[in-house]
């Protein structure tokens, strides 16, 4: 049996939860077949899936998940005007809702409505997210009931540890869902075993385009219980984790990644105990821009504070380089390029 499956859902509602962020809720019987485990539909840290977006005026393509590599080759060989696009999004949250067809799972997808600053207009994913209306059909490629969630968050690495999570607007859904999971002690494992100890501290900093994106609904549920302190929102999660959440608004004046870089520099310089050694000592070879998307996860066996970085590919590389130059072992860092400037992401 394949670990990947295509499921059909229908849009139940859409809502702007930030100036550049639309929440698309989809529901359907077929969502039961995701690997929810005993705890049932809910957030699953940074778990992601694919959306198969039809070309305008075309029907949904049929995905042959029994032979996905052959199907993918055949799919990619067709023009986009015929086949449409495949894009990656995060499972922001899920629940069971009552519809006229009975109780079915419903899940939320938070889509960044971004301009393509290289080619102009909206990217196909951004356009798709902003044009959906209730009852539209949405096809997803997701793990099957026998599979495991596709995710990078390592709850064992985070357990009883100090965690820093930094990202751009595309990582807000992942950051929020990770916090929700820590708060509610939801494990990524199918057996719904309790997480292996919650993080002691979790500092999240997310760079968003504007003040209108730093909203309560875009963040984790716990923010509503938080208190403001020096521009950060602080709250003790139900798991005992001390959460600090920082919105970094880019606004008109800052370049992309500038607020995140200066925030991270301050964090690193504030960690007096961090052993300093030059980036060259830990080796940056092989780190040049290869034109590929960057993706590496922290060593599961490591014990140092856990760094989780998700943003545009060159931005995330620069953030990791800064961490390493301040003495953070590469093996303590997970870094994921969620998109790449000037390039479409299938
Ligand atoms: C694991 C994972 C999880 C993700 N989760 C989410 C999520 O929950 N929500 C979400 O919105 N995105 C998420 N993304 C990012 C999303 O897949 C990309 O932003 C994707 O490129 C959007 O597709 P598009 O069709 O709009 O643009 P594309 O066709 O891929 O790109 C068109 C152009 O727009 C640029 N571009 C792409 N994304 C952005 C952006 N965000 N801001 C500015 N310019 C951009 C590209 O560089 C390119 O020039 C995730 C990515 C990964 C890998």
Tab-separated table of C-alpha atoms and ligand atoms in Angstrom:
chain	number	residue	atom	x	y	z
A	1	UNK	CA	0.000	0.000	0.000
A	2	UNK	CA	1.284	3.470	-0.902
A	3	UNK	CA	2.255	5.866	1.897
A	4	UNK	CA	0.855	8.755	-0.108
A	5	UNK	CA	-2.677	9.344	-1.281
A	6	UNK	CA	-4.779	11.940	-3.077
A	7	UNK	CA	-7.901	13.092	-1.233
A	8	UNK	CA	-10.753	15.312	-2.384
A	9	UNK	CA	-12.174	17.931	-0.029
A	10	UNK	CA	-14.514	20.878	-0.245
A	11	UNK	CA	-13.965	24.409	0.967
A	12	UNK	CA	-16.190	25.129	3.971
A	13	UNK	CA	-15.101	28.756	4.467
A	14	UNK	CA	-12.338	31.245	3.833
A	15	UNK	CA	-11.272	34.104	6.075
A	16	UNK	CA	-8.537	36.721	6.001
A	17	UNK	CA	-6.644	36.149	9.262
A	18	UNK	CA	-3.951	38.660	8.370
A	19	UNK	CA	-3.499	41.388	5.795
A	20	UNK	CA	-1.591	38.896	3.597
A	21	UNK	CA	-2.866	35.611	5.033
A	22	UNK	CA	-6.051	33.802	4.019
A	23	UNK	CA	-7.300	30.812	6.030
A	24	UNK	CA	-8.903	28.194	3.809
A	25	UNK	CA	-10.893	25.535	5.672
A	26	UNK	CA	-11.594	22.307	3.805
A	27	UNK	CA	-13.600	19.298	4.940
A	28	UNK	CA	-14.442	15.860	3.652
A	29	UNK	CA	-14.920	12.217	4.481
A	30	UNK	CA	-11.617	11.315	2.771
A	31	UNK	CA	-9.680	13.324	5.390
A	32	UNK	CA	-10.446	10.497	7.833
A	33	UNK	CA	-7.755	8.474	6.096
A	34	UNK	CA	-4.882	10.702	7.289
A	35	UNK	CA	-2.671	9.234	10.048
A	36	UNK	CA	-4.450	11.067	12.900
A	37	UNK	CA	-4.032	8.209	15.364
A	38	UNK	CA	-6.087	7.986	18.514
A	39	UNK	CA	-6.097	11.698	19.244
A	40	UNK	CA	-7.990	12.424	16.017
A	41	UNK	CA	-7.870	15.534	13.845
A	42	UNK	CA	-5.858	18.420	15.292
A	43	UNK	CA	-2.624	20.313	14.684
A	44	UNK	CA	0.447	18.191	13.866
A	45	UNK	CA	3.430	20.490	14.395
A	46	UNK	CA	4.887	21.538	11.017
A	47	UNK	CA	3.288	18.658	9.071
A	48	UNK	CA	2.907	19.613	5.433
A	49	UNK	CA	1.124	18.279	2.376
A	50	UNK	CA	0.726	19.126	-1.300
A	51	UNK	CA	-2.168	20.868	-2.988
A	52	UNK	CA	-2.890	19.931	-6.593
A	53	UNK	CA	-4.147	23.160	-8.176
A	54	UNK	CA	-6.024	22.783	-11.465
A	55	UNK	CA	-5.250	25.105	-14.361
A	56	UNK	CA	-7.945	27.772	-14.894
A	57	UNK	CA	-11.000	26.294	-16.609
A	58	UNK	CA	-9.650	22.724	-16.300
A	59	UNK	CA	-10.810	19.759	-14.234
A	60	UNK	CA	-8.752	18.331	-11.401
A	61	UNK	CA	-6.039	16.003	-12.686
A	62	UNK	CA	-6.267	12.434	-11.468
A	63	UNK	CA	-3.312	11.484	-9.302
A	64	UNK	CA	-2.106	7.888	-9.593
A	65	UNK	CA	-0.641	7.468	-6.115
A	66	UNK	CA	0.068	3.772	-6.713
A	67	UNK	CA	2.934	4.790	-9.038
A	68	UNK	CA	3.683	8.334	-8.017
A	69	UNK	CA	7.108	8.773	-9.616
A	70	UNK	CA	5.790	7.726	-13.024
A	71	UNK	CA	2.705	9.889	-12.539
A	72	UNK	CA	4.830	12.881	-11.488
A	73	UNK	CA	7.082	12.556	-14.545
A	74	UNK	CA	4.068	12.399	-16.799
A	75	UNK	CA	2.402	15.318	-14.964
A	76	UNK	CA	5.498	17.555	-15.172
A	77	UNK	CA	5.903	16.846	-18.895
A	78	UNK	CA	2.575	18.586	-19.597
A	79	UNK	CA	2.256	22.383	-19.900
A	80	UNK	CA	1.093	24.236	-16.767
A	81	UNK	CA	-1.867	25.658	-18.700
A	82	UNK	CA	-3.120	22.076	-18.926
A	83	UNK	CA	-1.928	20.331	-15.766
A	84	UNK	CA	-1.947	23.200	-13.274
A	85	UNK	CA	0.447	23.330	-10.297
A	86	UNK	CA	1.471	21.467	-7.155
A	87	UNK	CA	2.308	23.562	-4.090
A	88	UNK	CA	3.282	22.799	-0.497
A	89	UNK	CA	1.309	24.017	2.534
A	90	UNK	CA	1.212	23.339	6.259
A	91	UNK	CA	-1.582	21.636	8.147
A	92	UNK	CA	-2.392	24.599	10.377
A	93	UNK	CA	-5.141	22.945	12.413
A	94	UNK	CA	-7.900	20.352	12.160
A	95	UNK	CA	-11.016	19.240	13.977
A	96	UNK	CA	-14.234	17.270	13.429
A	97	UNK	CA	-17.247	19.268	12.247
A	98	UNK	CA	-20.881	18.404	11.675
A	99	UNK	CA	-22.101	18.827	8.116
A	100	UNK	CA	-25.290	17.749	6.335
A	101	UNK	CA	-23.376	14.531	5.537
A	102	UNK	CA	-22.590	13.862	9.184
A	103	UNK	CA	-19.378	14.364	11.136
A	104	UNK	CA	-16.258	14.821	9.016
A	105	UNK	CA	-12.725	16.113	9.589
A	106	UNK	CA	-12.042	19.713	8.648
A	107	UNK	CA	-8.597	21.244	8.302
A	108	UNK	CA	-7.237	24.759	7.939
A	109	UNK	CA	-4.642	25.893	5.404
A	110	UNK	CA	-3.174	29.379	5.916
A	111	UNK	CA	-2.055	30.697	2.537
A	112	UNK	CA	0.240	33.712	2.179
A	113	UNK	CA	-1.117	36.032	-0.500
A	114	UNK	CA	2.214	37.206	-1.899
A	115	UNK	CA	3.218	39.109	-4.992
A	116	UNK	CA	5.803	37.582	-7.307
A	117	UNK	CA	8.331	40.405	-6.973
A	118	UNK	CA	10.412	39.002	-9.844
A	119	UNK	CA	7.781	38.267	-12.497
A	120	UNK	CA	4.827	40.313	-11.176
A	121	UNK	CA	1.294	39.209	-10.256
A	122	UNK	CA	0.383	36.542	-7.739
A	123	UNK	CA	2.007	33.097	-7.665
A	124	UNK	CA	-0.415	30.272	-8.648
A	125	UNK	CA	-0.680	29.116	-5.003
A	126	UNK	CA	-1.324	32.621	-3.721
A	127	UNK	CA	-3.918	33.205	-6.472
A	128	UNK	CA	-5.585	29.872	-5.750
A	129	UNK	CA	-5.823	30.581	-2.018
A	130	UNK	CA	-7.240	34.044	-2.490
A	131	UNK	CA	-9.880	33.022	-5.067
A	132	UNK	CA	-11.392	29.958	-3.367
A	133	UNK	CA	-15.028	30.118	-2.253
A	134	UNK	CA	-17.141	27.704	-0.187
A	135	UNK	CA	-18.027	24.434	-1.987
A	136	UNK	CA	-14.970	24.615	-4.295
A	137	UNK	CA	-13.173	21.287	-4.606
A	138	UNK	CA	-9.620	21.010	-3.307
A	139	UNK	CA	-7.372	18.021	-4.036
A	140	UNK	CA	-4.591	17.246	-1.563
A	141	UNK	CA	-1.644	14.858	-1.628
A	142	UNK	CA	-1.276	13.637	1.950
A	143	UNK	CA	0.217	10.727	3.886
A	144	UNK	CA	-2.049	7.700	3.969
A	145	UNK	CA	-3.406	6.108	7.150
A	146	UNK	CA	-0.453	3.682	7.158
A	147	UNK	CA	2.103	6.453	6.564
A	148	UNK	CA	3.649	9.047	8.856
A	149	UNK	CA	3.331	12.821	8.852
A	150	UNK	CA	5.817	14.659	6.657
A	151	UNK	CA	7.363	17.018	9.179
A	152	UNK	CA	10.738	18.287	10.416
A	153	UNK	CA	9.907	19.267	14.008
A	154	UNK	CA	11.711	16.843	16.311
A	155	UNK	CA	9.712	16.648	19.537
A	156	UNK	CA	12.387	14.471	21.151
A	157	UNK	CA	15.034	17.101	20.357
A	158	UNK	CA	12.767	19.848	21.702
A	159	UNK	CA	11.738	17.975	24.873
A	160	UNK	CA	13.171	19.452	28.122
A	161	UNK	CA	15.251	21.769	25.989
A	162	UNK	CA	15.532	25.425	25.048
A	163	UNK	CA	14.170	26.035	21.571
A	164	UNK	CA	14.488	28.985	19.205
A	165	UNK	CA	12.164	29.005	16.187
A	166	UNK	CA	12.618	31.716	13.565
A	167	UNK	CA	10.820	32.068	10.267
A	168	UNK	CA	9.125	34.293	7.713
A	169	UNK	CA	5.421	34.612	6.927
A	170	UNK	CA	5.287	31.218	5.180
A	171	UNK	CA	6.423	29.629	8.460
A	172	UNK	CA	3.768	31.317	10.621
A	173	UNK	CA	1.336	28.370	10.150
A	174	UNK	CA	4.076	25.880	11.109
A	175	UNK	CA	5.225	27.932	14.107
A	176	UNK	CA	1.647	28.392	15.333
A	177	UNK	CA	0.819	24.696	14.910
A	178	UNK	CA	4.033	23.674	16.717
A	179	UNK	CA	3.094	25.893	19.673
A	180	UNK	CA	-0.483	24.508	19.658
A	181	UNK	CA	0.932	20.959	19.760
A	182	UNK	CA	3.302	21.782	22.629
A	183	UNK	CA	0.461	23.530	24.484
A	184	UNK	CA	-1.942	20.619	24.012
A	185	UNK	CA	0.706	17.855	24.351
A	186	UNK	CA	-0.122	16.479	20.905
A	187	UNK	CA	2.505	14.131	19.536
A	188	UNK	CA	3.354	13.616	15.865
A	189	UNK	CA	3.421	9.877	16.521
A	190	UNK	CA	0.448	7.817	15.395
A	191	UNK	CA	0.171	6.120	18.772
A	192	UNK	CA	-0.601	9.548	20.270
A	193	UNK	CA	1.951	8.847	22.984
A	194	UNK	CA	2.550	11.980	25.044
A	195	UNK	CA	5.383	14.157	23.802
A	196	UNK	CA	8.670	13.203	25.506
A	197	UNK	CA	8.682	16.178	27.868
A	198	UNK	CA	7.802	19.642	26.653
A	199	UNK	CA	10.461	22.271	25.864
A	200	UNK	CA	11.508	24.342	28.880
A	201	UNK	CA	11.521	27.512	26.825
A	202	UNK	CA	10.310	28.192	23.303
A	203	UNK	CA	11.110	31.532	21.688
A	204	UNK	CA	9.369	32.062	18.356
A	205	UNK	CA	10.155	35.037	16.110
A	206	UNK	CA	8.287	35.398	12.856
A	207	UNK	CA	8.864	38.108	10.273
A	208	UNK	CA	5.638	39.206	8.585
A	209	UNK	CA	5.029	41.755	5.814
A	210	UNK	CA	3.038	44.284	7.832
A	211	UNK	CA	1.436	45.184	11.147
A	212	UNK	CA	-1.837	43.775	9.760
A	213	UNK	CA	-0.282	40.291	9.661
A	214	UNK	CA	0.660	40.226	13.341
A	215	UNK	CA	-2.813	39.122	14.427
A	216	UNK	CA	-4.149	36.867	17.159
A	217	UNK	CA	-5.920	34.450	14.763
A	218	UNK	CA	-2.747	33.967	12.698
A	219	UNK	CA	-0.789	32.898	15.778
A	220	UNK	CA	-1.210	29.954	18.149
A	221	UNK	CA	-4.254	29.769	20.426
A	222	UNK	CA	-2.111	30.472	23.515
A	223	UNK	CA	-1.425	34.056	22.398
A	224	UNK	CA	-4.869	35.054	23.656
A	225	UNK	CA	-3.659	34.234	27.208
A	226	UNK	CA	-0.356	36.065	26.751
A	227	UNK	CA	0.943	39.280	28.277
A	228	UNK	CA	2.971	41.867	26.398
A	229	UNK	CA	6.487	42.430	27.685
A	230	UNK	CA	8.987	44.627	25.817
A	231	UNK	CA	7.198	44.022	22.522
A	232	UNK	CA	7.074	40.228	23.004
A	233	UNK	CA	4.059	38.146	23.986
A	234	UNK	CA	4.777	35.839	26.910
A	235	UNK	CA	2.683	32.948	28.175
A	236	UNK	CA	3.237	29.759	30.148
A	237	UNK	CA	1.805	26.942	28.039
A	238	UNK	CA	-0.277	24.184	29.620
A	239	UNK	CA	2.742	21.922	29.148
A	240	UNK	CA	4.795	24.214	31.423
A	241	UNK	CA	6.828	25.621	28.518
A	242	UNK	CA	7.671	29.323	28.803
A	243	UNK	CA	6.639	30.679	25.394
A	244	UNK	CA	7.886	33.986	24.047
A	245	UNK	CA	6.327	35.004	20.727
A	246	UNK	CA	7.797	37.918	18.752
A	247	UNK	CA	6.141	39.441	15.689
A	248	UNK	CA	8.726	41.180	13.497
A	249	UNK	CA	6.953	43.532	11.103
A	250	UNK	CA	8.888	44.250	7.901
A	251	UNK	CA	6.791	47.239	6.876
A	252	UNK	CA	7.744	49.495	3.986
A	253	UNK	CA	11.258	50.310	5.131
A	254	UNK	CA	12.983	46.991	5.904
A	255	UNK	CA	14.284	44.542	3.321
A	256	UNK	CA	13.129	40.924	3.478
A	257	UNK	CA	14.912	39.015	6.263
A	258	UNK	CA	16.458	42.167	7.779
A	259	UNK	CA	14.238	42.184	10.905
A	260	UNK	CA	14.789	38.438	11.391
A	261	UNK	CA	18.567	38.774	11.019
A	262	UNK	CA	18.860	41.620	13.480
A	263	UNK	CA	16.604	39.802	15.965
A	264	UNK	CA	18.674	36.634	15.660
A	265	UNK	CA	21.948	38.548	16.047
A	266	UNK	CA	20.642	40.019	19.317
A	267	UNK	CA	19.613	36.582	20.548
A	268	UNK	CA	22.970	35.092	19.731
A	269	UNK	CA	24.932	37.949	21.257
A	270	UNK	CA	22.748	37.754	24.362
A	271	UNK	CA	23.680	34.123	24.921
A	272	UNK	CA	26.812	34.837	26.888
A	273	UNK	CA	27.495	31.174	27.515
A	274	UNK	CA	27.727	30.413	23.804
A	275	UNK	CA	31.224	29.343	22.840
A	276	UNK	CA	32.428	31.600	20.060
A	277	UNK	CA	34.397	30.276	17.224
A	278	UNK	CA	34.730	31.436	13.635
A	279	UNK	CA	32.424	30.045	10.966
A	280	UNK	CA	35.500	28.883	9.081
A	281	UNK	CA	36.412	26.620	12.000
A	282	UNK	CA	33.178	24.668	11.623
A	283	UNK	CA	33.412	24.646	7.853
A	284	UNK	CA	30.965	26.371	5.532
A	285	UNK	CA	32.118	24.481	2.473
A	286	UNK	CA	29.297	23.119	0.373
A	287	UNK	CA	27.112	25.958	1.635
A	288	UNK	CA	27.304	28.067	-1.504
A	289	UNK	CA	24.131	28.712	-3.477
A	290	UNK	CA	23.666	25.628	-5.594
A	291	UNK	CA	20.303	26.810	-6.875
A	292	UNK	CA	18.684	24.019	-4.845
A	293	UNK	CA	16.267	24.308	-1.984
A	294	UNK	CA	18.033	23.991	1.337
A	295	UNK	CA	16.820	21.436	3.838
A	296	UNK	CA	18.611	19.815	6.764
A	297	UNK	CA	17.457	18.686	10.172
A	298	UNK	CA	19.299	18.800	13.489
A	299	UNK	CA	21.057	15.677	14.667
A	300	UNK	CA	18.446	13.680	16.571
A	301	UNK	CA	21.081	12.595	19.098
A	302	UNK	CA	22.228	16.157	19.924
A	303	UNK	CA	21.681	17.791	23.320
A	304	UNK	CA	22.335	21.513	22.782
A	305	UNK	CA	19.574	24.107	22.460
A	306	UNK	CA	17.493	23.360	19.366
A	307	UNK	CA	17.322	25.910	16.529
A	308	UNK	CA	14.507	25.625	13.978
A	309	UNK	CA	14.693	27.995	10.993
A	310	UNK	CA	12.178	28.120	8.126
A	311	UNK	CA	12.020	30.872	5.503
A	312	UNK	CA	13.078	31.747	1.963
A	313	UNK	CA	16.054	29.576	0.936
A	314	UNK	CA	18.835	32.183	0.838
A	315	UNK	CA	17.431	33.871	3.956
A	316	UNK	CA	17.452	30.662	5.933
A	317	UNK	CA	21.009	29.909	4.848
A	318	UNK	CA	22.114	33.316	6.014
A	319	UNK	CA	20.380	32.776	9.385
A	320	UNK	CA	22.072	29.429	9.828
A	321	UNK	CA	25.451	30.920	8.902
A	322	UNK	CA	24.931	33.562	11.589
A	323	UNK	CA	24.107	30.891	14.190
A	324	UNK	CA	27.192	28.879	13.264
A	325	UNK	CA	29.431	31.958	13.362
A	326	UNK	CA	28.210	32.520	16.936
A	327	UNK	CA	29.208	29.029	17.975
A	328	UNK	CA	25.974	27.080	17.479
A	329	UNK	CA	26.857	23.580	16.213
A	330	UNK	CA	25.336	22.878	12.800
A	331	UNK	CA	23.996	19.659	14.275
A	332	UNK	CA	21.721	21.678	16.600
A	333	UNK	CA	20.063	23.478	13.691
A	334	UNK	CA	17.158	22.420	11.499
A	335	UNK	CA	16.827	24.739	8.534
A	336	UNK	CA	14.265	24.546	5.779
A	337	UNK	CA	13.955	26.668	2.653
A	338	UNK	CA	10.172	27.032	2.294
A	339	UNK	CA	10.456	28.872	-1.044
A	340	UNK	CA	13.107	30.365	-3.275
A	341	UNK	CA	13.111	33.922	-4.558
A	342	UNK	CA	12.536	34.086	-8.325
A	343	UNK	CA	11.663	30.404	-8.627
A	344	UNK	CA	8.421	28.474	-8.546
A	345	UNK	CA	8.228	25.592	-6.085
A	346	UNK	CA	6.611	22.319	-7.181
B	1	LIG	C1	7.211	22.432	4.132
B	1	LIG	C2	6.607	23.710	3.588
B	1	LIG	C3	5.498	24.254	4.208
B	1	LIG	C4	4.945	25.442	3.712
B	1	LIG	N1	3.827	25.947	4.315
B	1	LIG	C5	3.255	27.064	3.826
B	1	LIG	C6	2.050	27.580	4.390
B	1	LIG	O1	1.459	27.006	5.311
B	1	LIG	N2	1.535	28.726	3.853
B	1	LIG	C7	2.132	29.369	2.801
B	1	LIG	O2	1.602	30.387	2.337
B	1	LIG	N3	3.273	28.901	2.250
B	1	LIG	C8	3.837	27.763	2.725
B	1	LIG	N4	4.950	27.266	2.150
B	1	LIG	C9	5.585	28.054	1.078
B	1	LIG	C10	4.905	27.874	-0.255
B	1	LIG	O3	4.972	26.507	-0.640
B	1	LIG	C11	5.649	28.748	-1.285
B	1	LIG	O4	5.595	30.100	-0.914
B	1	LIG	C12	5.151	28.572	-2.685
B	1	LIG	O5	6.169	29.023	-3.543
B	1	LIG	C13	3.911	29.383	-3.012
B	1	LIG	O6	3.514	29.049	-4.316
B	1	LIG	P1	3.036	30.127	-5.376
B	1	LIG	O7	2.432	29.358	-6.480
B	1	LIG	O8	2.224	31.174	-4.704
B	1	LIG	O9	4.387	30.783	-5.867
B	1	LIG	P2	5.470	30.100	-6.846
B	1	LIG	O10	4.885	29.794	-8.176
B	1	LIG	O11	6.114	28.966	-6.137
B	1	LIG	O12	6.501	31.264	-7.001
B	1	LIG	C14	6.199	32.382	-7.863
B	1	LIG	C15	7.115	33.511	-7.467
B	1	LIG	O13	6.724	34.010	-6.200
B	1	LIG	C16	7.828	33.959	-5.299
B	1	LIG	N5	7.309	33.530	-3.992
B	1	LIG	C17	6.913	32.301	-3.624
B	1	LIG	N6	6.463	32.325	-2.352
B	1	LIG	C18	6.586	33.605	-1.925
B	1	LIG	C19	6.286	34.282	-0.700
B	1	LIG	N7	5.724	33.642	0.346
B	1	LIG	N8	6.539	35.597	-0.615
B	1	LIG	C20	7.069	36.286	-1.673
B	1	LIG	N9	7.376	35.712	-2.863
B	1	LIG	C21	7.134	34.381	-2.973
B	1	LIG	C22	8.803	32.952	-5.905
B	1	LIG	O14	10.114	33.271	-5.539
B	1	LIG	C23	8.582	33.144	-7.400
B	1	LIG	O15	9.312	34.240	-7.893
B	1	LIG	C24	5.523	26.086	2.600
B	1	LIG	C25	6.626	25.502	1.963
B	1	LIG	C26	7.156	24.338	2.454
B	1	LIG	C27	8.333	23.733	1.744
